[in-house]
Amino acid sequence: MTILVTGGAGYIGSHACVELLNSGHDIVVFDNFYNSSPEVLDRIKEITGRSFLAYECDMLDEEAMERIFSENKIDAVMHFAGYKAVGESCEKPLMYYHNNIQGTLTILNAMARHNVKKFVFSSSATVYGDPQSVPIDETFPLSATNPYGRTKLMIEEMLRDLYAADNSWSIILLRYFNPVGAHESYMIGENPKGIPNNLMPMINKVAQQELPVLKIFGNDYNTKDGTGVRDYIHVVDLAKGHVKAIEYIENYNTIESINLGTGKGYSVLEMVHTYMRVNNVAVNYIFTDRRPGDIAECYANPEKALRLLNWKAEYDLEKMCRDSYLWSVSATKR
Ligand code: WQD
């Protein structure tokens, strides 16, 4: 199939491009490079030995979206483009609603005009809000605790309405837990601009002595060691799940939400200690107050992905920590 990858120069999008190309699919990419760089596209070509067409444009640009679908025979869309910082979304909600919601609508309208009705959406475990129990399966109640999460939930609801109105669509909503790590080439990885929001990029910067100390947000949660517990999943495992999802809808008209997680929860302290051990580096940390909006525990029941997509995560926490560290070392040298 030929898959349009929106936000294909981003962290998850770039890893999905690699796995799609490695699986024999063709891709077309667009990105506005707001939170990524064009060099990533060159590295994808170098890693895979395959070439592809890329457009620098914004999903809000209707003419650009029309041009992409007019100039290429697109079979399906894998949609990563969007703003994703929880804290920023609280400061700038209108920017998040406009970009993420209207941008997705622009893409869906272009798809409908060109009768392209296979869509894989980058959703998030954040749509489960603060779950009543763990592990979390896809039947759990949905809610949002911040504008970023609300955009994910609202897009899911839009897609459910779209399928109810026209069941010739094929839609998969992939709910990511906590993506970390990097491709084994260490040529692509998570490269947030500025001060990172997420744990692993922060650990990398402290290990590289680009930041003095890791602040662990709260050690008084009702968890194994008092720090937050999350389901960290290697980004290559996540990317392979996307290939399985797009191949699943090649033959089915359906809408399905599917968790992409390992089913294992690790605390912040477990992550930090594993990272220091496997990489033989120091990560200085202090305990501070809880971060507003954080929840104690969040990890997946991954059974549906195995049953429906024949997919399960293969990589363990040690590999996640190793690949994250080696990526950050190579990125520093670049
Ligand atoms: C993980 C744990 C923090 C930073 C968010 C979004 C989710 C997805 C991933 C986009 C928590 C602790 C973190 C730090 C810390 N985003 N922490 N010090 O909040 O689980 O999920 O990012 O796709 O949708 O909700 O990820 O990495 O920010 O936090 O102690 O400097 O690390 O408290 O327990 P989170 P995170």
XYZ file of C-alpha atoms and ligand atoms in Angstrom:
370
model
C 0.000 0.000 0.000
C 0.970 3.670 -0.321
C 0.539 5.333 3.055
C 0.465 9.067 3.706
C 2.340 9.628 6.986
C 1.421 12.962 8.559
C 4.108 14.345 10.867
C 6.521 11.798 9.408
C 9.622 13.660 10.634
C 8.497 13.480 14.246
C 9.591 11.032 16.930
C 6.903 8.368 16.475
C 6.213 9.227 12.826
C 9.829 8.755 11.731
C 10.057 5.342 13.387
C 6.768 4.360 11.725
C 8.169 5.430 8.337
C 11.177 3.147 8.844
C 9.029 0.146 9.720
C 6.538 0.794 6.883
C 9.378 0.980 4.330
C 11.092 -2.066 5.824
C 7.769 -3.929 5.469
C 7.631 -3.164 1.736
C 5.048 -0.393 1.802
C 5.451 2.900 -0.058
C 5.041 6.167 1.827
C 4.413 9.836 1.189
C 5.294 12.162 4.075
C 4.350 15.663 5.095
C 5.563 17.668 8.061
C 5.639 21.357 9.026
C 8.868 20.818 11.017
C 7.419 22.704 14.004
C 8.781 20.063 16.376
C 11.082 18.118 14.005
C 13.698 18.717 11.307
C 14.026 17.851 7.567
C 17.286 15.973 8.240
C 15.216 13.217 9.845
C 13.729 12.397 6.433
C 17.203 11.955 4.959
C 18.104 9.623 7.829
C 14.986 7.517 7.192
C 16.140 7.093 3.582
C 19.652 6.184 4.767
C 18.390 3.653 7.322
C 16.031 1.903 4.893
C 17.820 2.424 1.584
C 14.474 3.539 0.179
C 13.272 6.887 -1.102
C 9.915 8.639 -0.851
C 8.189 11.910 -1.606
C 8.004 14.482 1.220
C 6.098 17.759 1.434
C 6.848 20.632 3.820
C 3.374 21.869 4.677
C 0.831 22.220 7.436
C -2.229 20.017 7.937
C -4.267 23.227 8.342
C -3.442 24.161 4.721
C -6.401 22.865 2.687
C -4.717 23.556 -0.657
C -1.625 21.632 0.417
C -3.712 18.666 1.549
C -5.647 18.729 -1.747
C -2.366 18.842 -3.684
C -0.952 15.809 -1.857
C -4.018 13.678 -2.610
C -4.215 14.929 -6.204
C -0.541 14.238 -6.936
C -0.308 10.817 -5.269
C -2.355 7.630 -5.189
C -2.789 7.312 -1.431
C -4.312 4.076 -0.081
C -4.311 4.929 3.638
C -3.314 7.646 6.108
C -1.295 7.248 9.298
C -1.866 10.431 11.296
C 0.832 11.593 13.746
C 0.867 15.362 13.149
C -0.223 17.369 16.172
C 0.921 19.251 19.238
C 1.600 16.924 22.183
C 2.868 18.812 25.250
C 0.479 18.513 28.179
C 1.776 21.598 29.996
C 1.790 23.773 26.864
C -1.781 22.686 26.118
C -2.882 24.083 29.504
C -1.238 27.436 28.696
C -2.446 27.612 25.064
C -5.673 25.549 24.752
C -7.003 27.402 21.689
C -3.749 26.734 19.811
C -4.111 23.030 20.616
C -7.797 22.800 19.657
C -7.265 24.694 16.406
C -4.180 22.768 15.342
C -5.089 19.253 16.432
C -8.845 19.250 15.767
C -9.102 21.486 12.699
C -5.934 19.967 11.244
C -7.370 16.483 11.530
C -10.661 17.638 9.981
C -8.759 19.120 7.017
C -7.037 15.795 6.426
C -10.251 13.759 6.789
C -12.093 16.035 4.336
C -9.312 15.670 1.775
C -9.439 11.890 2.263
C -13.206 11.813 1.748
C -12.939 13.885 -1.446
C -10.476 11.363 -2.841
C -12.279 8.286 -1.512
C -9.375 7.351 0.781
C -11.018 5.777 3.813
C -8.321 3.859 5.717
C -7.080 5.816 8.738
C -4.758 4.975 11.634
C -4.858 7.619 14.358
C -2.155 8.383 16.923
C -4.272 8.413 20.073
C -3.002 8.155 23.635
C -3.572 6.428 26.968
C -4.302 9.917 28.209
C -7.902 9.357 27.028
C -8.361 7.052 30.032
C -7.918 10.021 32.402
C -7.252 8.801 35.950
C -8.224 5.102 35.726
C -10.069 3.463 38.616
C -7.792 0.410 38.373
C -4.900 -1.049 36.366
C -4.182 -2.707 33.974
C -6.324 -0.654 31.598
C -8.247 -2.260 28.740
C -10.059 -0.596 25.828
C -13.481 -0.838 27.521
C -12.446 1.516 30.338
C -14.278 4.841 30.675
C -12.814 7.751 28.716
C -12.092 11.221 30.045
C -9.468 13.926 29.745
C -7.620 15.950 32.359
C -5.966 18.527 30.068
C -6.553 20.188 26.666
C -3.985 17.958 24.924
C -5.776 14.840 26.152
C -9.131 16.405 25.275
C -8.024 16.901 21.664
C -7.164 13.204 21.469
C -10.527 12.253 22.963
C -12.453 14.659 20.724
C -10.753 13.308 17.618
C -11.618 9.772 18.712
C -15.263 10.841 19.100
C -15.198 12.517 15.655
C -13.907 9.284 14.142
C -16.556 7.193 15.884
C -19.237 9.543 14.494
C -17.674 9.350 11.036
C -17.760 5.559 11.050
C -21.361 5.542 12.340
C -22.340 7.740 9.389
C -20.306 5.837 6.798
C -19.134 2.332 7.616
C -17.095 2.093 4.448
C -14.299 3.690 6.502
C -11.598 1.591 8.201
C -10.304 3.295 11.331
C -7.874 2.194 14.062
C -7.352 4.358 17.151
C -3.973 3.403 18.619
C -3.715 4.389 22.297
C -0.016 4.753 23.096
C 1.238 4.434 26.607
C 4.703 5.953 27.166
C 6.948 5.733 24.089
C 10.701 5.771 24.795
C 13.907 4.603 23.108
C 15.270 4.970 19.586
C 16.027 3.009 16.428
C 19.153 0.805 16.750
C 20.989 2.994 14.203
C 20.760 5.873 16.712
C 20.127 8.130 13.703
C 16.554 8.934 14.737
C 15.062 9.387 18.181
C 13.258 11.739 20.514
C 14.764 15.178 20.132
C 12.523 17.667 21.940
C 13.335 21.324 21.399
C 13.976 23.168 24.698
C 13.338 21.756 28.152
C 11.737 18.292 27.764
C 8.327 17.515 29.227
C 8.738 13.767 29.410
C 10.794 11.623 31.758
C 13.195 9.850 29.397
C 14.419 12.920 27.469
C 14.924 14.613 30.837
C 16.962 11.661 32.138
C 19.050 11.803 28.953
C 19.797 15.499 29.418
C 20.817 14.999 33.073
C 23.003 12.007 32.124
C 24.629 14.148 29.406
C 25.086 16.909 32.022
C 23.048 19.287 29.874
C 20.796 19.740 32.920
C 22.023 19.551 36.534
C 19.388 17.340 38.146
C 16.279 15.285 37.489
C 13.272 16.419 39.492
C 11.160 13.401 40.425
C 7.641 14.757 40.698
C 6.388 13.237 43.924
C 7.422 10.169 45.910
C 4.249 9.967 47.991
C 1.994 8.159 45.523
C 0.336 4.902 46.578
C 2.724 2.881 44.391
C 5.534 0.337 44.898
C 8.091 3.012 45.836
C 5.981 6.179 46.007
C 6.913 7.425 42.506
C 4.674 7.399 39.436
C 4.212 4.124 37.548
C 3.888 4.075 33.762
C 3.844 1.554 30.893
C 6.997 2.448 28.946
C 7.087 0.980 25.450
C 10.006 0.953 23.002
C 9.252 3.251 20.062
C 10.258 0.532 17.563
C 7.713 -1.841 19.137
C 5.174 0.965 18.842
C 6.062 1.560 15.183
C 5.700 -2.139 14.369
C 2.249 -2.031 15.952
C 1.309 0.651 13.415
C 2.352 -1.565 10.512
C 0.209 -4.357 11.897
C -2.716 -1.923 12.279
C -2.545 -0.584 8.707
C -2.300 -4.128 7.341
C -5.287 -5.155 9.466
C -7.566 -2.493 7.963
C -6.424 -3.363 4.435
C -9.067 -6.068 4.531
C -11.656 -4.795 7.032
C -14.072 -1.870 7.234
C -14.200 -1.274 10.959
C -13.378 1.055 13.821
C -11.308 -0.272 16.712
C -9.449 1.323 19.640
C -6.327 -0.641 20.561
C -3.835 -0.164 23.406
C -0.172 -0.217 22.447
C 1.660 -0.926 25.695
C 3.764 -3.676 27.236
C 1.351 -4.466 30.071
C 4.146 -3.819 32.597
C 4.289 -0.765 34.884
C 7.613 0.693 35.976
C 8.124 3.471 38.526
C 10.225 6.558 37.935
C 12.834 5.233 40.378
C 12.919 1.837 38.619
C 13.471 3.646 35.319
C 16.237 5.866 36.717
C 18.067 3.004 38.447
C 17.793 0.746 35.364
C 19.084 3.559 33.155
C 22.087 4.187 35.426
C 22.895 0.480 35.674
C 22.713 -0.470 31.988
C 24.528 2.665 30.829
C 26.953 2.938 33.741
C 26.165 6.642 34.134
C 25.047 8.831 37.031
C 21.683 10.552 37.004
C 21.392 13.023 39.872
C 17.860 13.365 41.145
C 15.824 15.032 43.861
C 12.227 14.522 44.948
C 9.920 17.499 44.485
C 6.179 18.077 44.728
C 3.798 16.176 42.504
C 3.236 17.630 39.001
C -0.364 18.937 38.674
C -2.471 16.580 36.572
C -0.222 13.552 37.076
C -1.782 10.226 38.015
C -0.246 7.520 40.222
C -0.375 4.465 37.965
C -1.093 3.796 34.306
C -0.312 0.613 32.406
C -2.030 -1.355 29.665
C -3.827 -4.615 29.252
C -2.300 -5.394 25.824
C -4.411 -8.467 25.030
C -6.585 -6.910 22.318
C -3.548 -5.928 20.219
C -2.301 -9.505 20.365
C -5.725 -10.938 19.524
C -6.598 -8.516 16.715
C -3.223 -7.532 15.268
C -1.053 -10.467 16.344
C 1.240 -7.824 17.897
C 2.953 -7.613 21.259
C 5.880 -5.558 22.533
C 9.194 -7.404 22.358
C 11.739 -5.003 23.907
C 12.381 -4.716 27.657
C 13.182 -1.759 29.921
C 16.930 -2.342 29.691
C 16.864 -1.998 25.897
C 14.659 1.086 26.176
C 17.209 2.671 28.524
C 20.184 1.568 26.423
C 18.782 2.831 23.145
C 17.655 6.120 24.696
C 21.101 6.756 26.114
C 23.018 5.827 22.951
C 20.675 7.955 20.850
C 21.222 10.945 23.138
C 25.007 10.468 22.978
C 24.926 10.342 19.178
C 22.559 13.329 19.000
C 24.942 15.347 21.173
C 27.828 14.599 18.792
C 25.746 15.458 15.711
C 6.183 9.917 33.269
C 6.448 9.836 34.776
C 6.008 11.905 35.944
C 9.271 14.152 34.037
C 2.547 12.152 28.935
C 1.248 12.332 28.191
C 1.052 11.160 27.262
C 2.226 11.081 26.338
C 3.480 10.813 27.174
C 2.311 12.362 24.300
C 5.381 10.549 35.614
C 7.486 11.536 36.009
C 8.385 13.138 34.382
C 10.174 14.659 35.010
C 9.273 13.118 36.616
N 2.386 12.294 25.620
N 8.391 12.646 35.650
N 10.132 14.120 36.271
O 2.885 12.287 31.944
O 2.953 9.716 31.833
O 2.446 11.023 29.768
O 3.625 11.964 28.036
O 2.093 11.479 23.505
O -0.116 11.353 26.502
O 0.179 12.343 29.114
O 4.741 11.063 30.719
O 7.202 11.205 30.741
O 5.840 13.256 31.406
O 5.939 11.306 32.956
O 9.256 12.655 37.777
O 11.005 15.583 34.775
O 7.671 10.509 35.056
O 5.561 12.421 37.169
O 5.213 9.799 36.813
P 3.214 11.039 31.203
P 5.985 11.775 31.419
